[in-house]
Coordinates of C-alpha atoms in Angstrom, one line a residue:
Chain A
X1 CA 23.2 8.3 25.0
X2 CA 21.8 5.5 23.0
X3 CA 18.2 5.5 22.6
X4 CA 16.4 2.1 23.2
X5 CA 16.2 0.1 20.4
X6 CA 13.1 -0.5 18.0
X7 CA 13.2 -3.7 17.1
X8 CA 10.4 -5.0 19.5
X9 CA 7.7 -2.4 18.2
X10 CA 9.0 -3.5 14.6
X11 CA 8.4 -6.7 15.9
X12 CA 5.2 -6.4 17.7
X13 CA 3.9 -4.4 14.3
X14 CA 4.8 -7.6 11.4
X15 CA 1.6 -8.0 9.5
X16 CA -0.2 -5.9 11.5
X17 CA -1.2 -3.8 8.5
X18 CA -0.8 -3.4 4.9
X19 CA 1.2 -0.9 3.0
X20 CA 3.1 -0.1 0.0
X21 CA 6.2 1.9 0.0
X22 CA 4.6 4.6 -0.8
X23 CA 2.7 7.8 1.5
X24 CA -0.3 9.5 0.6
X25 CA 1.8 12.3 0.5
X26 CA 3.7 11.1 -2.2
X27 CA 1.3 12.3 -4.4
X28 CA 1.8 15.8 -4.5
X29 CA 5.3 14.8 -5.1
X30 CA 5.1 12.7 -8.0
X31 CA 2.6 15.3 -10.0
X32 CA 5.4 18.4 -9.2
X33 CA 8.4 15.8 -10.2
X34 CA 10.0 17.4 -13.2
X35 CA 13.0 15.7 -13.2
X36 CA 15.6 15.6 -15.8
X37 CA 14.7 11.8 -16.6
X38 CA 17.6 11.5 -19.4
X39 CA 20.2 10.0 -17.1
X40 CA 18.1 7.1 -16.1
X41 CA 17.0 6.4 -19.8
X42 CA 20.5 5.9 -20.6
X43 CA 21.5 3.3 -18.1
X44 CA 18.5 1.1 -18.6
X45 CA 19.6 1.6 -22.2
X46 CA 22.9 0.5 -22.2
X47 CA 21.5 -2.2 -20.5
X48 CA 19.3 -3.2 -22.9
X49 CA 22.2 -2.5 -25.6
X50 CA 24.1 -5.1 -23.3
X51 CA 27.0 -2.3 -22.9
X52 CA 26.3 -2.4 -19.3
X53 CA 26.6 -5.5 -17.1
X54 CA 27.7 -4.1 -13.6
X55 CA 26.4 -3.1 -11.0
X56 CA 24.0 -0.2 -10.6
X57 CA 25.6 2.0 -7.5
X58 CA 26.4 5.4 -7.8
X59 CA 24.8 5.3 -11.4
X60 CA 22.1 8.2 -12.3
X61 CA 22.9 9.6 -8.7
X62 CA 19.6 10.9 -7.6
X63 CA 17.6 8.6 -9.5
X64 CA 15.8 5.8 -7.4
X65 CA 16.5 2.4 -7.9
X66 CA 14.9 -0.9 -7.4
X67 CA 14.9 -4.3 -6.1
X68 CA 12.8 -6.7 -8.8
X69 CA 11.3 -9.9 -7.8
X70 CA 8.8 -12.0 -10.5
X71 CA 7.0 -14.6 -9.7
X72 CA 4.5 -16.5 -11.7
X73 CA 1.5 -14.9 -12.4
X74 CA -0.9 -17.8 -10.0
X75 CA 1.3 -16.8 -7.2
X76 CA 1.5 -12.9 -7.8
X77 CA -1.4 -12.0 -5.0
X78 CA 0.3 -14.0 -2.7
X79 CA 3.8 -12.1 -3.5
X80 CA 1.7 -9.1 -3.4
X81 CA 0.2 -9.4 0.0
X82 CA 3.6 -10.5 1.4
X83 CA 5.2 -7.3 0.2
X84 CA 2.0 -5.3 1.7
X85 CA 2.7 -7.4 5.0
X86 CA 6.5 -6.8 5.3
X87 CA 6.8 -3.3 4.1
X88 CA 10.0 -2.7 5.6
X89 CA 11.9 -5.1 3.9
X90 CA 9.4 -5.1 0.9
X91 CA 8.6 -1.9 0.2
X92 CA 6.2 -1.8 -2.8
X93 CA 7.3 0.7 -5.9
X94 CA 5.5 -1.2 -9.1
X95 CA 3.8 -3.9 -9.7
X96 CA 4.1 -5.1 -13.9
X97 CA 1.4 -7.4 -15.1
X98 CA 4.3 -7.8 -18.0
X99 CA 7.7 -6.2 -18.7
X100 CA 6.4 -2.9 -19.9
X101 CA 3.8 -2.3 -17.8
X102 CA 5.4 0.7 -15.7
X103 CA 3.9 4.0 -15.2
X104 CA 5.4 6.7 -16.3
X105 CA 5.8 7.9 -12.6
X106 CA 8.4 5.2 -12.1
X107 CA 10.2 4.7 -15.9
X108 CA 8.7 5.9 -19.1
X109 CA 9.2 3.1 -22.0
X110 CA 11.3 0.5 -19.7
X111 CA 11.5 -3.2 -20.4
X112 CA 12.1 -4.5 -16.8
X113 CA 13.2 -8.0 -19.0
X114 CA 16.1 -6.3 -20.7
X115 CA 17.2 -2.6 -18.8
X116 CA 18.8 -4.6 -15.6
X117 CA 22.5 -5.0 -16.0
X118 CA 22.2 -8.7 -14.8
X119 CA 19.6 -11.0 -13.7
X120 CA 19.0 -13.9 -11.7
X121 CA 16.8 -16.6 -13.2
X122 CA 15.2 -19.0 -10.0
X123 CA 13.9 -22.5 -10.3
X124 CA 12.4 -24.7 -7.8
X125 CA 14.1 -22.1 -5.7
X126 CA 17.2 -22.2 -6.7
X127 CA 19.8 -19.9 -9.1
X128 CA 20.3 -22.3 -12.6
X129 CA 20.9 -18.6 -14.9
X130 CA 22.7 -15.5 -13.8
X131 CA 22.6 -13.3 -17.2
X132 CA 22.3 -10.1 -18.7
X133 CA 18.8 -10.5 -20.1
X134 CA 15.5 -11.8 -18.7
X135 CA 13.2 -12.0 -21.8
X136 CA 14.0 -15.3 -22.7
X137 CA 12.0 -16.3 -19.9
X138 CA 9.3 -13.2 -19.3
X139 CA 7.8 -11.6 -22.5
X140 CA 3.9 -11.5 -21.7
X141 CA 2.1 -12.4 -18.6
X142 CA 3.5 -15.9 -17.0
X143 CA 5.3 -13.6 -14.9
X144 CA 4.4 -10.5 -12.6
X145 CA 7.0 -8.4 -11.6
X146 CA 7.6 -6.3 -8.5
X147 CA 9.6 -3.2 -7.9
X148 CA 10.6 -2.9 -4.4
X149 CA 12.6 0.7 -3.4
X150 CA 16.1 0.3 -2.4
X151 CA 18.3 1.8 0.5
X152 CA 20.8 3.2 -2.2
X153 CA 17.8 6.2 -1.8
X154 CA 19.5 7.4 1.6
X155 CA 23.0 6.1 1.6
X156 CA 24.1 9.4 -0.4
X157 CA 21.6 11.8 2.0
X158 CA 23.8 9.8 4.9
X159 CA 27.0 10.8 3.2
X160 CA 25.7 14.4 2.7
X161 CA 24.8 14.7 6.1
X162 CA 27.9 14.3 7.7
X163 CA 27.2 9.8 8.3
X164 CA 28.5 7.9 5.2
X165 CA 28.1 4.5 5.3
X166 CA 32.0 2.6 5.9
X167 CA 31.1 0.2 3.0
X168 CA 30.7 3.4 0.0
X169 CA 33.9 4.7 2.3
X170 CA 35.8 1.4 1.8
X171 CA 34.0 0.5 -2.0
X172 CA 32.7 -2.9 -0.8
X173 CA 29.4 -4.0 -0.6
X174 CA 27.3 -3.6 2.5
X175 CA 27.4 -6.4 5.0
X176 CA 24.1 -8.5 4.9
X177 CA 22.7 -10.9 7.7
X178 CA 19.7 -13.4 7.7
X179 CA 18.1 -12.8 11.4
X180 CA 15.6 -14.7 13.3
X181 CA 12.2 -12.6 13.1
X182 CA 10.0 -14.2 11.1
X183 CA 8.6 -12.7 8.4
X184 CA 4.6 -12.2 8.3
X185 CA 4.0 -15.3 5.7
X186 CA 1.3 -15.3 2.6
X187 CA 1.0 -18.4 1.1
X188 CA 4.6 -19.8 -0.2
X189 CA 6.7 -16.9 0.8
X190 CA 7.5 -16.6 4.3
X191 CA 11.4 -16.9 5.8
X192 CA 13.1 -14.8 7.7
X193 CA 14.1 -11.5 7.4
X194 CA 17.1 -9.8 6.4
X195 CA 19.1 -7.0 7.0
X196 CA 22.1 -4.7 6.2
X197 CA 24.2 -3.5 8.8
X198 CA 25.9 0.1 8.9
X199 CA 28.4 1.2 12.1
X200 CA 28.2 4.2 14.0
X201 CA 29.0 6.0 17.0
X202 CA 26.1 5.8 20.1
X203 CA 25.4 9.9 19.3
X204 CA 25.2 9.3 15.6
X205 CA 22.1 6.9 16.0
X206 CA 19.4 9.5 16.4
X207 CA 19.9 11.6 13.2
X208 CA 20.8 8.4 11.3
X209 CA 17.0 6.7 12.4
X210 CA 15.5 9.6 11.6
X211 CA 17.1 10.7 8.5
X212 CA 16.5 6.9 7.3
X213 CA 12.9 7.1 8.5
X214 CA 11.9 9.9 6.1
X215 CA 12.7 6.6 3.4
X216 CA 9.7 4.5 3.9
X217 CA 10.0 3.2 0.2
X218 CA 13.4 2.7 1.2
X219 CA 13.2 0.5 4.1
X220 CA 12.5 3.4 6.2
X221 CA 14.6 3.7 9.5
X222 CA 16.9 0.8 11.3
X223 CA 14.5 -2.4 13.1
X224 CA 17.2 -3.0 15.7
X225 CA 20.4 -0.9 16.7
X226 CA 22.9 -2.9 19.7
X227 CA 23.3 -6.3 19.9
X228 CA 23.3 -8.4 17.8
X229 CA 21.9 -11.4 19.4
X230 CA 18.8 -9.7 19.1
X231 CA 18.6 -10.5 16.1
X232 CA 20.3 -14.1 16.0
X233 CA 23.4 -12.7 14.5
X234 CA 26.2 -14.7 16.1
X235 CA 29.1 -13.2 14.2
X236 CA 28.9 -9.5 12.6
X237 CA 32.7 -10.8 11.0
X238 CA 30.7 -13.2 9.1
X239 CA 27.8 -12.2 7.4
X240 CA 25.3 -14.2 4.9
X241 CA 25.5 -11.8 2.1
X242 CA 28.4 -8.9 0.9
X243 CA 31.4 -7.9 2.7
X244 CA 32.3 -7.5 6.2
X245 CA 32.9 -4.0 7.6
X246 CA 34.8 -2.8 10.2
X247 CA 32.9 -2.1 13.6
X248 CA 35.0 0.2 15.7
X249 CA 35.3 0.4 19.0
X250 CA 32.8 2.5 20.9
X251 CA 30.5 1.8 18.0
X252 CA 27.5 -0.1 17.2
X253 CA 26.1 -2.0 14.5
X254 CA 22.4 -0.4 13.4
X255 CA 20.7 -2.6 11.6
X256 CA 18.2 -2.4 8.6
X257 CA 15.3 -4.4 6.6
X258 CA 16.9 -5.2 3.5
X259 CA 15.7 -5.9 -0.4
X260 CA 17.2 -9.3 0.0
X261 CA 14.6 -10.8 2.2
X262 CA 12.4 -11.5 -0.5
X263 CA 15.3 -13.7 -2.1
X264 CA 15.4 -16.0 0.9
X265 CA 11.7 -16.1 0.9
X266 CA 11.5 -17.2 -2.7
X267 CA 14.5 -20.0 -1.8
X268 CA 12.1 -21.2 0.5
X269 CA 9.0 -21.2 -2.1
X270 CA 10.7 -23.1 -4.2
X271 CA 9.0 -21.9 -7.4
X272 CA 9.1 -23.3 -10.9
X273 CA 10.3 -20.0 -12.1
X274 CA 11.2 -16.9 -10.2
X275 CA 13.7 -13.7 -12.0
X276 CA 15.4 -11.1 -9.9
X277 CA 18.1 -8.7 -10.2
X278 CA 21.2 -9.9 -9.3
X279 CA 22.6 -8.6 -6.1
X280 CA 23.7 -5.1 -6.9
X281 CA 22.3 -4.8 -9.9
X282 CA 19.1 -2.9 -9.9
X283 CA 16.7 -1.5 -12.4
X284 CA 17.0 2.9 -11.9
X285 CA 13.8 4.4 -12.7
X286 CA 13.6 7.8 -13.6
X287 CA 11.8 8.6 -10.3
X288 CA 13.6 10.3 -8.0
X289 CA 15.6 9.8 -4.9
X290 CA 14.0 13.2 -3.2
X291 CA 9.8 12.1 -4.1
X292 CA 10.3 9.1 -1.4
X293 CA 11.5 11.2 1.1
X294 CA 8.2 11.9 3.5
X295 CA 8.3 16.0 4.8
Chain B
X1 CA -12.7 32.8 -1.8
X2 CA -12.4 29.2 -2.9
X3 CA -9.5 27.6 -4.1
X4 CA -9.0 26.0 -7.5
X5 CA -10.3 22.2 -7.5
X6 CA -8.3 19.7 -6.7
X7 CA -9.3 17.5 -10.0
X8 CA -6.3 17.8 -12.3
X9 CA -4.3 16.7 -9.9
X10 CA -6.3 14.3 -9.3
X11 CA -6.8 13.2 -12.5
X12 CA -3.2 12.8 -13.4
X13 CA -2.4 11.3 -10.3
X14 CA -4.8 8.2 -11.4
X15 CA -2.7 4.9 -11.1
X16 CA 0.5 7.2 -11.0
X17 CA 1.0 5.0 -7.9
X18 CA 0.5 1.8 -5.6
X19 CA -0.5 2.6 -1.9
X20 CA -2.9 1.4 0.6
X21 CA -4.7 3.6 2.9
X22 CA -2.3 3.5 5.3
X23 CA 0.9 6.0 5.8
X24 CA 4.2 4.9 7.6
X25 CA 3.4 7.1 10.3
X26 CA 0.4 4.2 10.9
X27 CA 2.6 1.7 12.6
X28 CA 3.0 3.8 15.8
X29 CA -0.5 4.5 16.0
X30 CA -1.4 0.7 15.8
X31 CA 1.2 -0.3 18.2
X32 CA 0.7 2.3 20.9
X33 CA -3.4 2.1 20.6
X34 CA -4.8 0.6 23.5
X35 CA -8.8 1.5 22.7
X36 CA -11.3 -0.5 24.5
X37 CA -12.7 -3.0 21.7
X38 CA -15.8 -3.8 23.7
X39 CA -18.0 -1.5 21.9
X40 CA -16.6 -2.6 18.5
X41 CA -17.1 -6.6 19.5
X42 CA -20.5 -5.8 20.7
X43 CA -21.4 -4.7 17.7
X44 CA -20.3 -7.5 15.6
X45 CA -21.7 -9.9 18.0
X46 CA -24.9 -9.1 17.8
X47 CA -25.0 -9.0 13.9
X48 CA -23.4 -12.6 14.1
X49 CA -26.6 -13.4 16.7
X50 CA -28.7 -11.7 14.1
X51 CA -30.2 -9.5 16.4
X52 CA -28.7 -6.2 14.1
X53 CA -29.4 -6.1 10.5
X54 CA -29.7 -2.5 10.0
X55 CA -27.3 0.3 9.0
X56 CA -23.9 0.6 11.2
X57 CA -23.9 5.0 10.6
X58 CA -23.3 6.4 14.4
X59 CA -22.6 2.8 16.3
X60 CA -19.7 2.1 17.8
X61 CA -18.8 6.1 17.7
X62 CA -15.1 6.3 17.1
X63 CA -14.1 3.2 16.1
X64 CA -13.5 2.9 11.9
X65 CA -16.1 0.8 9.9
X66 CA -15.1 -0.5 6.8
X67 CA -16.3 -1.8 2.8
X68 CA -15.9 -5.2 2.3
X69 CA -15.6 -6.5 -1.0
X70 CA -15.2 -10.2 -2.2
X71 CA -14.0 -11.5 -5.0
X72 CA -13.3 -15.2 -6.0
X73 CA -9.6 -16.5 -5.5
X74 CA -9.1 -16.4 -9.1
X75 CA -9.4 -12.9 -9.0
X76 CA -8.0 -11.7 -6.0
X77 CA -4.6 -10.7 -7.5
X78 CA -6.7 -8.0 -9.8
X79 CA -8.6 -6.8 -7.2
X80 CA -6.0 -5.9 -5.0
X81 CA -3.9 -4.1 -7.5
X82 CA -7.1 -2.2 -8.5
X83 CA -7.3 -1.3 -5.2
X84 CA -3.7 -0.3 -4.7
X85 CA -3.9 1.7 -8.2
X86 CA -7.1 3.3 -7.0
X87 CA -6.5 4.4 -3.0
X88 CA -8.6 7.3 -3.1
X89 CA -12.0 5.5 -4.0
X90 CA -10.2 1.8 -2.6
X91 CA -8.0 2.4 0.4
X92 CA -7.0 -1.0 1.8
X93 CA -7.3 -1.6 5.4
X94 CA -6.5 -5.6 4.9
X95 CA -6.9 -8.1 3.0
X96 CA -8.5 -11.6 4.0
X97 CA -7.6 -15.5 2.7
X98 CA -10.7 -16.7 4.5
X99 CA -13.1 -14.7 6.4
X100 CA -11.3 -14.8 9.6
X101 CA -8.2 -14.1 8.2
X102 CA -7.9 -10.6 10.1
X103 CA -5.1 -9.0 12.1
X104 CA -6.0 -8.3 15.6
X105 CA -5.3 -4.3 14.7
X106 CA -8.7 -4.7 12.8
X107 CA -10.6 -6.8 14.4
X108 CA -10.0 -9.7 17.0
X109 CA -12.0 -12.9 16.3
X110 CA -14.4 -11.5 14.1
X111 CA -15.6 -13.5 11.3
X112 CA -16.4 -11.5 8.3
X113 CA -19.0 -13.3 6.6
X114 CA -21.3 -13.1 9.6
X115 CA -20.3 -10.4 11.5
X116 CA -21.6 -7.7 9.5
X117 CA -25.5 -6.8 9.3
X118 CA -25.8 -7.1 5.7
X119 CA -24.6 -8.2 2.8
X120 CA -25.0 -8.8 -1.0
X121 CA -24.3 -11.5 -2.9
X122 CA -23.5 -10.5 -6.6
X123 CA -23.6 -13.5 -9.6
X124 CA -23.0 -12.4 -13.2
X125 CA -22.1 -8.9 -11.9
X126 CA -25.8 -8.9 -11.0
X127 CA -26.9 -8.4 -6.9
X128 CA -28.6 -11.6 -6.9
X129 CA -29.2 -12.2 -2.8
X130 CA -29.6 -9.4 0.0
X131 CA -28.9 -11.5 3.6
X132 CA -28.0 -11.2 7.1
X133 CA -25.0 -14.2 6.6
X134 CA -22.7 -14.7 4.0
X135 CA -21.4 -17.8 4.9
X136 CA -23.3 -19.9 2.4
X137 CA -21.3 -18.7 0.3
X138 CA -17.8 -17.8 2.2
X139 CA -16.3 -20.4 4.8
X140 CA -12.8 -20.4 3.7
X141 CA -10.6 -19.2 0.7
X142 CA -12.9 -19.3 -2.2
X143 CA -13.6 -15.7 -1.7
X144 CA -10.5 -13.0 -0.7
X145 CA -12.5 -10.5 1.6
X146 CA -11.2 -6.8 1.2
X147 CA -11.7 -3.9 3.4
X148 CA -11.8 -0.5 2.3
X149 CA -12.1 2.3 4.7
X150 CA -14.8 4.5 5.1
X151 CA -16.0 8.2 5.1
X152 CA -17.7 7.8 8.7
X153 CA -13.8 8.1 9.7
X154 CA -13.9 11.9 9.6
X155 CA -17.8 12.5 9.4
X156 CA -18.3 13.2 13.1
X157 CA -15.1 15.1 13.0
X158 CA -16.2 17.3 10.4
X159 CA -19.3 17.9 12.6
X160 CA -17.2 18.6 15.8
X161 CA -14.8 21.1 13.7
X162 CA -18.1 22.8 13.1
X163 CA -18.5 21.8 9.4
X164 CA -21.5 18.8 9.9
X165 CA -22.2 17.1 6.7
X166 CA -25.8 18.2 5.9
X167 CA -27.1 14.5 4.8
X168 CA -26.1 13.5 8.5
X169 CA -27.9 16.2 9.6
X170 CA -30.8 15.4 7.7
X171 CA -30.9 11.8 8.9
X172 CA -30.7 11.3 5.1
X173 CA -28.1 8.7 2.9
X174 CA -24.9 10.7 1.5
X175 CA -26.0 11.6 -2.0
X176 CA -23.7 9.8 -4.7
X177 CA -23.1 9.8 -8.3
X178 CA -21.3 8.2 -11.1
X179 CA -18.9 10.0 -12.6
X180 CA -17.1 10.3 -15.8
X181 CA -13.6 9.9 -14.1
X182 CA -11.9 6.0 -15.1
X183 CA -10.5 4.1 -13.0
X184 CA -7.1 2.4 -13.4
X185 CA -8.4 -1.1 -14.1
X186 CA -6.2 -4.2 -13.4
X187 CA -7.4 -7.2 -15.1
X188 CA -11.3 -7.2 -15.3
X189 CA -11.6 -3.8 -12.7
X190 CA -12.6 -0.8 -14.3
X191 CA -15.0 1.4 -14.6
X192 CA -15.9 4.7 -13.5
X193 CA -15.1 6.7 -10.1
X194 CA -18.0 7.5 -8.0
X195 CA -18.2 10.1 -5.6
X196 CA -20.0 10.9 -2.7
X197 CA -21.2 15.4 -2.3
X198 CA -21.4 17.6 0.7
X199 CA -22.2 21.4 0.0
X200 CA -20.5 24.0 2.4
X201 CA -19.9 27.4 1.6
X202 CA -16.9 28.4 -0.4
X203 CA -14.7 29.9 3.3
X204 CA -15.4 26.8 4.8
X205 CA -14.1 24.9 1.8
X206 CA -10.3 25.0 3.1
X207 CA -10.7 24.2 6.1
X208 CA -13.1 20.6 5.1
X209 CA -10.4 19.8 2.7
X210 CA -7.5 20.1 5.3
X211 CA -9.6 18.0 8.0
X212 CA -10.4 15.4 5.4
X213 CA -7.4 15.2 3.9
X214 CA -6.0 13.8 7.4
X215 CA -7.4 10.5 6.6
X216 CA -6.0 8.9 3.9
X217 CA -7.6 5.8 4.7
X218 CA -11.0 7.3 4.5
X219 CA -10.7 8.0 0.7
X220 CA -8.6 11.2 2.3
X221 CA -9.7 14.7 0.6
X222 CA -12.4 16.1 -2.2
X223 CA -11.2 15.1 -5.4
X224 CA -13.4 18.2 -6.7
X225 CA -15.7 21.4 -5.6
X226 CA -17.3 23.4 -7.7
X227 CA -18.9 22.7 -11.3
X228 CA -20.3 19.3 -11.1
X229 CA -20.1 19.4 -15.0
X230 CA -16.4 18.7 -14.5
X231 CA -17.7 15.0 -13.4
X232 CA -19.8 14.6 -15.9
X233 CA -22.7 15.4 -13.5
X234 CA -25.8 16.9 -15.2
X235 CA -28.2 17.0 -12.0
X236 CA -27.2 17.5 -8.5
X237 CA -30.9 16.6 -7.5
X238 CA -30.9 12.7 -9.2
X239 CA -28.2 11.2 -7.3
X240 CA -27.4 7.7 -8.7
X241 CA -27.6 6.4 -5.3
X242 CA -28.2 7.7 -1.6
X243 CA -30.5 10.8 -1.3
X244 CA -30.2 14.3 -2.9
X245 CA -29.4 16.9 -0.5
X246 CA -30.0 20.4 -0.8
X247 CA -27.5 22.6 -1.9
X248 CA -28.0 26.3 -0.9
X249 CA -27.2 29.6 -2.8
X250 CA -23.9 30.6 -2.6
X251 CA -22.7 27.1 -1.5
X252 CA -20.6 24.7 -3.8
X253 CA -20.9 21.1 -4.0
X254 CA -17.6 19.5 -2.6
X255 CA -16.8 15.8 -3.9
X256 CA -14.9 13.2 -2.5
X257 CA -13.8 9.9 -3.6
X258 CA -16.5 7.3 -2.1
X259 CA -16.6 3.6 -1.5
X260 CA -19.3 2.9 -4.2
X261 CA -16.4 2.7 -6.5
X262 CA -15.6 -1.1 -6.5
X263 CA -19.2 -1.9 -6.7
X264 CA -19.9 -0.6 -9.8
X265 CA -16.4 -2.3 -10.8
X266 CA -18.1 -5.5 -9.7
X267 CA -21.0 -4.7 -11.8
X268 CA -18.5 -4.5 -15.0
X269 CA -16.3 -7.8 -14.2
X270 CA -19.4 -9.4 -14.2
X271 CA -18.0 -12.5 -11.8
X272 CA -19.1 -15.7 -11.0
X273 CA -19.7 -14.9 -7.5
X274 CA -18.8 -12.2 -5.2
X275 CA -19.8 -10.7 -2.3
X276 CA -20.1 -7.2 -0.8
X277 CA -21.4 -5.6 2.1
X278 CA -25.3 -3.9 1.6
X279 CA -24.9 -0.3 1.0
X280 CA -24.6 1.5 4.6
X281 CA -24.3 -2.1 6.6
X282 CA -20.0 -2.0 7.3
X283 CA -18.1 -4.3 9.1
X284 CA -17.3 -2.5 12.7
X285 CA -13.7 -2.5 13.1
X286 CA -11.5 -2.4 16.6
X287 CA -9.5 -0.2 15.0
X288 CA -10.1 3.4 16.1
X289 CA -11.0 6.3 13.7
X290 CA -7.9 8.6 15.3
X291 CA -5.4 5.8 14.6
X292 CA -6.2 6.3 10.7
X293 CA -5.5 10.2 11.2
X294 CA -1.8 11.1 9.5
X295 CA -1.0 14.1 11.5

């Protein structure tokens, strides 16, 4: 009933080639995208009016949103190469040589310094700031910034398709696990990656791969469904990040790359100064959910 | 009888985006390829021995050759987000710290600086030294090393679908021009789009558009057929490099995106020192033209 799982070809595959989140088909799909953009204006602007501080989910549905990582600007080709190395759990959206340097394909007049609810402000590798406005610390150049897609792009198709995820079922946050594959390193950034973890039944696992698959900017389809030893994961009760979630019996736990791999990869950099969104909080660009999904 | 040219689209779609030249779909072609690399190896062995300095066109028949482009460390960051803004003219196969920073899905213990036939060696944005080895001037990461794939991908499939390129049969260059199109620039990369022409008659324009457009990772389809005016071409017959070809009644020029592209961006950035390959001399990759085909 349950197919074998991928995570060896994912494995075999790490650094084999580079790619962005984005297919050559997307294109097409970007130059036809008409989409009514207002929505996403206004929650990057409250944002930026500092009327909005919370997390990002369910916000704007339809509207992508996106994991941001900076780094300073002598390390950005290294970032950049990791991302291209590790497209699964890096998928590349943007890169901004400074905080308004978007296309309009992704946000049209966004400040990725101020239109996050909440940031996290990284030194030496570690969190010293968690606050509601980066631009103390990125106006100009001395920081790149990258916009990597997010699996909140699927979790609604899921729901619509008969699969919701139990954590939007129960309102927590899904449950997050730091594994033992290695990712492919480029200079500093290296680490291990991560992943989220959603439940289902054996039968369910087919249509949930390959509707997730269609997502490549979003992490694409699950690395590893079964055990979790596979992956290193001793305790699916306990995980690293967010809340635990119910696995039922009959069930198994599918697992997938996850936006918060480049976090532990900067831990392990340990660069003078890093930003990211906090956990949750993610910058919503006016593209849309439907232009990532490869026909 | 022909359809309407792809170049608005085109056009807008400039910098829209960040990809590479490889789709999703790519993984499961590398992973599952099991081509025999001998012909490939041979290749590059012999331009390592020095006993090949001449053109690579019809060696190593179905395995992918590539553009390399170096540029100094400094600079590599730009480069490859010029690339990534730019996939149709730049579509990145990989990217290398020192010239034998390669995956083994491209090459296995090949050396880039040697392992071509020939290269140039550019100063000032000038070509200041045409040689057989580059590594004088590359032995570790003072140079990033970029390949870009390569027309010659789908060239002997157009001729097996019945559609051969007319410069192949004329044992002549591809005719190229300069064209009025910019690039997105990133940092000191700019300039102008070049193209590479092949005239077919309007019926047969569909289906060489559909056949090229198969491999995004070989600048993918025309960008234009049709008036050359549109490109800022005055005269078909004074190509700006390669050889003119002839282009008979009742047959439309058909453009595509070429590989020229990042030379004449070198030319603008006007570097301290970079290096490419010499017009027509690619690296041989073990990476097979099929695998590149998004079906």
């Amino acid at each position: 009933m349950l197919p074998p799982s991928p995570l060896d070809a994912f494995r075999r595959g790490i650094g084999q080639v580079l790619r962005t989140g984005l297919s050559p088909a997307f294109e097409g799909a970007a130059s036809s995208a008409t989409a009514n953009r207002s929505l996403a204006a206004a929650v990057r602007q409250k944002c930026r009016a500092g009327a909005l501080t919370g997390p990002t989910a369910g916000l704007a549905p339809g509207h992508a949103q996106a994991n941001l990582v900076c780094v300073p600007k002598a390390h950005a080709f290294d970032f950049a190469r990791f991302c291209l190395l590790n497209p699964r759990p890096c998928p590349l959206l943007a890169i901004a040589a400074t905080p308004t340097d978007l296309s309009p394909t992704i946000a049209r007049d966004a400040d990725l310094a101020r239109d996050l609810p909440r940031y996290r402000v990284w030194r030496d590798g570690v969190v010293v700031e968690d606050v509601n406005d980066a631009s103390h610390v990125w106006t100009g150049d001395e920081l790149t910034g990258f916009l990597l897609g997010c699996s909140f792009s699927w979790e609604q198709a899921l729901a619509d398709a008969g699969y919701p995820p139990r954590h939007v079922e129960a309102g927590t946050n899904v449950a997050m696990y730091v594994t033992n594959v290695e990712n492919a390193a480029s200079g500093p950034f290296g680490g291990f990656l991560v992943v989220s973890m959603r439940p289902y039944a054996p039968e369910a696992v087919p249509a949930v791969a390959a509707l997730t698959e269609a997502y490549p900017a979003a992490h694409g389809g699950p690395v590893h469904w079964g055990d979790p030893a596979a992956l290193g994961i001793g305790d699916l009760s306990a995980p690293d990040f967010g809340d635990a979630v119910r696995v039922a019996p009959g069930e198994v736990p599918v697992f997938w790359a996850c936006g918060v791999t480049p976090q532990s990869a900067l831990a392990e950099a340990a660069l003078p100064l890093c930003v990211t969104h906090a956990p949750g909080h993610m910058f919503v660009c006016d593209l849309v959910d439907e232009a990532l999904r490869v026909v």
